[in-house]
């Protein structure tokens, strides 16, 4: 995987996803390893972040490397300077770029012009690093991925897209229930269905939350209004009525089902406090796994030899 970009989760094959997860587990067990001493990661962010920014920074430091954060006004992607020029300049200084952008085309353009690996740290249509941490968490909690049923309740957004595609690559059963007008985009669904056909996975659009969670191993939700959609938040609260993950909905899943959320969460909207703060919730293990999964990604994209 050395030298590659990670823009969509589908940039990784099924065996490569397995390698990332195995490497992440090895790092989780081993802790700090100075594999990337002398290397620098630049974080170029157009949107806010807690988990992604801190977990990349700490991951890089624990691997012996360094990290530089460039905030939205500092870099001015597409305003102060074109993504192509930013990519070519950063390539002269740093060894890797992780970018959080609005348009996926912006991070894709950075990747096209950079001479160093570019990682999508969330864009409007994908969040591949989140999906890797999600798979790591499911594998830890459920003992494997193949045959596990994930029910995603809510917006067919970036997190849903990457999780759906990751599930399809991993032989999982992915169901999603979204209100009308908020379904996952057709091209992503078609791509996931094509991948699922080769891996024994399945992708299903459910008629509603109850149908989606029936007998599920994992119940997953995300915010109703993503970053950049703040002005739609009021309308979305109305449109998503009935899509809150509450204890009654959770009771339709398997008794040993886990609750997942990429965070930040809005208690009382997409999930009740009782569920996200309850015994089935694994959201903070999931957040921790962002760091282990990203250590694996960094080591595999930048390392001199096999990591782990
Ligand atoms: N889940 C996630 O990406 O969180 P941040 O937006 O805080 O990075
Ligand atoms: N869908 C959310 C995920 C945040 C990590 C957003 O894009 O804002």
Coordinates of C-alpha atoms and ligand atoms in Angstrom, one line a residue:
X1 CA 0.0 0.0 0.0
X2 CA 3.1 2.3 0.2
X3 CA 2.7 5.6 -1.6
X4 CA -1.1 5.2 -2.2
X5 CA -3.9 7.6 -1.6
X6 CA -7.0 6.9 0.5
X7 CA -9.9 9.0 -0.9
X8 CA -12.7 6.4 -0.9
X9 CA -12.8 3.3 1.3
X10 CA -13.1 1.4 -2.1
X11 CA -9.5 2.4 -2.8
X12 CA -8.7 -0.5 -0.5
X13 CA -9.4 -4.1 -1.6
X14 CA -10.9 -6.7 0.8
X15 CA -7.5 -8.1 1.7
X16 CA -6.1 -4.6 2.2
X17 CA -8.9 -3.8 4.6
X18 CA -8.0 -7.0 6.5
X19 CA -4.3 -5.9 6.6
X20 CA -5.3 -2.5 7.9
X21 CA -7.4 -4.0 10.7
X22 CA -4.7 -6.6 11.6
X23 CA -2.1 -3.9 11.7
X24 CA -4.3 -1.6 13.8
X25 CA -4.8 -4.4 16.3
X26 CA -1.1 -5.0 16.5
X27 CA -0.6 -1.3 17.2
X28 CA -3.4 -1.4 19.8
X29 CA -1.5 -4.2 21.6
X30 CA 2.0 -2.8 21.1
X31 CA 1.4 0.9 21.8
X32 CA 4.2 3.3 20.6
X33 CA 6.6 2.2 17.8
X34 CA 8.9 4.8 16.2
X35 CA 8.3 3.5 12.6
X36 CA 7.7 7.0 11.2
X37 CA 10.6 8.9 12.9
X38 CA 11.4 12.0 10.9
X39 CA 8.2 11.9 8.9
X40 CA 5.6 14.7 8.9
X41 CA 1.9 14.6 8.3
X42 CA 0.0 17.8 7.3
X43 CA -3.7 18.1 8.3
X44 CA -5.5 20.4 6.0
X45 CA -9.0 21.0 7.3
X46 CA -11.9 23.0 5.8
X47 CA -14.3 21.9 8.6
X48 CA -14.1 21.5 12.4
X49 CA -12.9 18.3 14.1
X50 CA -12.2 16.8 17.5
X51 CA -11.6 13.0 16.9
X52 CA -10.0 13.1 13.4
X53 CA -7.6 15.9 14.2
X54 CA -6.5 14.7 17.6
X55 CA -6.3 11.0 16.6
X56 CA -4.2 11.7 13.5
X57 CA -1.9 14.0 15.5
X58 CA -1.4 11.5 18.4
X59 CA -1.1 8.6 16.0
X60 CA 1.7 10.3 14.1
X61 CA 3.5 11.4 17.3
X62 CA 3.3 7.8 18.8
X63 CA 4.8 6.5 15.6
X64 CA 7.7 8.9 16.1
X65 CA 6.7 11.4 13.5
X66 CA 5.4 15.0 13.5
X67 CA 2.1 16.6 12.6
X68 CA 1.2 20.1 11.4
X69 CA -2.4 21.4 11.5
X70 CA -3.6 24.0 8.9
X71 CA -7.0 25.4 9.9
X72 CA -9.6 26.6 7.3
X73 CA -8.7 30.3 7.1
X74 CA -4.9 29.5 7.1
X75 CA -4.9 27.4 4.0
X76 CA -7.9 28.9 2.1
X77 CA -8.2 25.9 -0.2
X78 CA -9.6 27.2 -3.5
X79 CA -9.7 30.8 -2.3
X80 CA -6.2 31.8 -1.2
X81 CA -4.7 29.1 -3.3
X82 CA -5.8 26.3 -5.6
X83 CA -5.8 22.7 -4.2
X84 CA -3.4 21.8 -7.0
X85 CA -0.8 24.4 -5.8
X86 CA -1.4 23.5 -2.2
X87 CA -0.7 19.9 -3.0
X88 CA 2.5 20.6 -5.0
X89 CA 3.8 22.9 -2.3
X90 CA 3.0 20.6 0.7
X91 CA 4.7 17.7 -1.2
X92 CA 8.0 19.6 -0.9
X93 CA 7.7 19.7 2.9
X94 CA 5.7 16.8 4.3
X95 CA 5.4 13.1 3.8
X96 CA 1.6 12.8 3.9
X97 CA -1.5 15.0 3.7
X98 CA -4.8 14.3 5.5
X99 CA -7.5 16.6 4.2
X100 CA -11.0 17.3 5.5
X101 CA -12.9 19.1 2.7
X102 CA -16.5 19.9 1.6
X103 CA -16.4 18.6 -2.0
X104 CA -14.8 15.2 -2.4
X105 CA -13.4 16.6 -5.6
X106 CA -11.2 18.9 -3.5
X107 CA -9.4 16.1 -1.7
X108 CA -9.3 14.1 -4.9
X109 CA -7.6 17.1 -6.6
X110 CA -5.1 17.3 -3.8
X111 CA -4.3 13.6 -4.4
X112 CA -3.9 14.1 -8.1
X113 CA -1.3 16.8 -7.7
X114 CA 0.5 15.7 -4.5
X115 CA 3.6 13.5 -4.8
X116 CA 2.9 12.2 -1.3
X117 CA -0.1 10.0 -0.1
X118 CA -3.3 12.0 0.5
X119 CA -5.9 10.7 3.0
X120 CA -9.6 11.8 3.0
X121 CA -10.2 12.9 6.6
X122 CA -13.9 13.3 5.7
X123 CA -15.6 14.9 2.7
X124 CA -19.2 15.5 1.8
X125 CA -19.5 12.0 0.3
X126 CA -17.1 9.8 2.3
X127 CA -15.4 9.2 5.6
X128 CA -13.1 6.2 5.0
X129 CA -11.0 6.6 8.2
X130 CA -14.3 6.4 10.2
X131 CA -15.3 3.3 8.3
X132 CA -12.0 1.6 9.1
X133 CA -12.4 2.4 12.8
X134 CA -16.0 1.1 12.6
X135 CA -14.9 -2.2 11.1
X136 CA -12.2 -2.5 13.7
X137 CA -14.7 -2.0 16.5
X138 CA -17.3 -4.4 15.0
X139 CA -14.5 -7.0 14.6
X140 CA -13.5 -6.6 18.2
X141 CA -17.0 -6.7 19.6
X142 CA -18.5 -9.4 17.3
X143 CA -15.4 -11.5 16.8
X144 CA -15.5 -11.0 13.0
X145 CA -17.1 -9.1 10.1
X146 CA -18.5 -11.7 7.7
X147 CA -22.2 -12.2 8.2
X148 CA -22.6 -9.4 10.7
X149 CA -25.8 -7.3 10.1
X150 CA -25.5 -3.5 10.5
X151 CA -28.6 -1.3 10.6
X152 CA -27.9 2.3 9.8
X153 CA -30.7 4.6 10.8
X154 CA -30.9 8.1 9.4
X155 CA -29.2 10.3 6.8
X156 CA -27.7 8.6 3.7
X157 CA -24.5 10.7 4.2
X158 CA -20.8 10.5 4.1
X159 CA -20.5 8.1 7.1
X160 CA -23.3 5.9 5.7
X161 CA -21.7 5.8 2.3
X162 CA -18.3 4.7 3.6
X163 CA -19.7 2.2 6.1
X164 CA -22.0 0.7 3.4
X165 CA -19.1 0.3 1.0
X166 CA -16.8 -1.1 3.7
X167 CA -19.5 -3.6 4.7
X168 CA -20.0 -4.7 1.1
X169 CA -16.2 -5.3 0.8
X170 CA -16.2 -7.2 4.1
X171 CA -19.0 -9.7 3.6
X172 CA -21.4 -8.0 5.9
X173 CA -25.2 -7.3 5.7
X174 CA -25.9 -3.6 5.5
X175 CA -29.4 -2.2 5.9
X176 CA -30.3 1.5 5.9
X177 CA -33.5 3.3 6.8
X178 CA -33.7 6.9 5.7
X179 CA -36.6 9.4 5.4
X180 CA -37.7 10.1 1.8
X181 CA -35.3 12.5 0.1
X182 CA -32.4 11.5 2.4
X183 CA -31.6 8.1 0.9
X184 CA -28.0 7.1 0.0
X185 CA -27.1 8.3 -3.5
X186 CA -27.9 5.8 -6.3
X187 CA -24.3 5.5 -7.6
X188 CA -23.0 4.6 -4.1
X189 CA -25.7 2.0 -3.7
X190 CA -25.0 0.5 -7.1
X191 CA -21.3 0.3 -6.3
X192 CA -22.0 -1.3 -2.9
X193 CA -24.3 -3.9 -4.5
X194 CA -21.7 -4.8 -7.1
X195 CA -19.0 -5.2 -4.4
X196 CA -21.5 -7.2 -2.2
X197 CA -22.1 -9.6 -5.1
X198 CA -18.5 -10.6 -4.9
X199 CA -18.1 -11.0 -1.2
X200 CA -21.3 -12.6 0.0
X201 CA -22.5 -9.3 1.5
X202 CA -25.9 -7.7 1.0
X203 CA -27.2 -4.1 0.9
X204 CA -30.8 -3.4 1.6
X205 CA -32.9 -0.3 1.7
X206 CA -35.4 -0.8 4.6
X207 CA -38.9 0.6 4.7
X208 CA -38.3 2.1 8.1
X209 CA -36.2 2.0 11.3
X210 CA -38.1 -1.0 12.8
X211 CA -37.6 -3.1 9.7
X212 CA -33.9 -2.2 9.5
X213 CA -33.0 -3.0 13.1
X214 CA -35.0 -6.3 13.4
X215 CA -32.4 -8.9 14.5
X216 CA -29.4 -6.6 13.7
X217 CA -26.0 -7.1 15.4
X218 CA -25.1 -3.4 15.1
X219 CA -27.4 -0.4 15.2
X220 CA -25.6 2.8 13.9
X221 CA -26.7 6.4 13.5
X222 CA -25.2 9.8 12.7
X223 CA -26.2 13.4 13.0
X224 CA -29.2 14.5 10.9
X225 CA -27.5 17.7 9.7
X226 CA -23.8 17.3 8.7
X227 CA -21.2 20.0 8.7
X228 CA -22.2 22.5 6.0
X229 CA -25.9 21.7 6.4
X230 CA -26.4 23.8 9.6
X231 CA -29.0 26.0 8.0
X232 CA -31.1 22.9 7.2
X233 CA -31.1 21.6 10.8
X234 CA -34.6 22.8 11.7
X235 CA -36.2 21.3 8.6
X236 CA -34.2 18.1 9.0
X237 CA -35.4 17.7 12.6
X238 CA -39.0 17.6 11.2
X239 CA -38.1 15.4 8.3
X240 CA -36.3 12.8 10.6
X241 CA -39.1 12.5 13.1
X242 CA -39.5 8.8 14.0
X243 CA -35.8 8.1 13.2
X244 CA -34.5 8.6 16.7
X245 CA -32.6 5.5 18.0
X246 CA -34.3 4.9 21.4
X247 CA -34.6 1.9 23.8
X248 CA -37.7 0.7 22.1
X249 CA -36.0 0.6 18.7
X250 CA -32.9 -1.1 20.2
X251 CA -35.1 -3.8 21.7
X252 CA -35.9 -5.0 18.2
X253 CA -32.2 -5.7 17.5
X254 CA -30.5 -8.8 18.8
X255 CA -30.2 -8.8 22.6
X256 CA -26.4 -8.6 22.3
X257 CA -26.5 -5.8 19.7
X258 CA -24.1 -2.9 20.0
X259 CA -25.0 0.8 19.4
X260 CA -22.5 2.8 17.3
X261 CA -22.2 6.5 16.4
X262 CA -19.2 8.3 14.8
X263 CA -19.7 11.4 17.1
X264 CA -20.4 14.2 17.6
X265 CA -23.9 13.2 18.8
X266 CA -27.0 15.2 19.5
X267 CA -28.8 13.5 22.4
X268 CA -32.6 13.7 21.9
X269 CA -32.3 13.9 18.1
X270 CA -30.7 11.0 16.3
X271 CA -30.3 9.0 19.6
X272 CA -31.6 9.2 23.1
X273 CA -29.2 9.7 26.1
X274 CA -30.5 6.4 27.4
X275 CA -29.1 4.5 24.4
X276 CA -25.8 6.3 23.7
X277 CA -24.9 6.4 27.4
X278 CA -26.3 2.9 28.0
X279 CA -24.7 -0.6 28.3
X280 CA -25.0 -1.4 24.5
X281 CA -23.2 1.7 23.4
X282 CA -19.6 1.3 22.2
X283 CA -19.1 4.8 21.0
X284 CA -16.0 5.7 23.0
X285 CA -14.3 2.4 22.1
X286 CA -15.2 3.3 18.5
X287 CA -13.7 6.8 18.9
X288 CA -10.5 5.3 20.4
X289 CA -10.2 3.0 17.5
X290 CA -9.9 5.9 15.1
X291 CA -6.4 6.3 16.4
X292 CA -5.4 2.7 16.1
X293 CA -6.9 2.4 12.6
X294 CA -5.2 5.6 11.4
X295 CA -1.8 4.4 12.8
X296 CA -2.2 1.4 10.6
X297 CA -3.1 3.5 7.6
X298 CA -0.1 5.9 8.1
X299 CA 2.3 3.0 8.7
X300 CA 1.1 1.2 5.6
X301 CA 1.1 4.2 3.3
X302 CA 4.4 5.7 4.6
X303 CA 6.3 2.8 6.1
X304 CA 9.5 1.4 4.6
X305 CA 8.4 -2.1 5.3
X306 CA 5.4 -4.0 6.6
X307 CA 4.1 -2.4 9.8
X308 CA 2.7 -4.1 12.8
Ligands
LIG1 N1 -16.1 11.2 13.9 C1 -15.4 12.3 13.5 O1 -14.9 12.3 12.4 O2 -15.3 13.2 14.4 P1 -14.7 14.7 14.2 O3 -15.6 15.4 13.3 O4 -14.7 15.3 15.6 O5 -13.3 14.5 13.7
LIG2 N1 -21.9 13.3 8.8 C1 -21.2 14.1 9.8 C2 -20.0 13.3 10.3 C3 -19.2 14.0 11.3 C4 -18.0 13.2 11.8 C5 -20.7 15.3 9.1 O1 -20.2 15.2 7.9 O2 -20.7 16.4 9.7

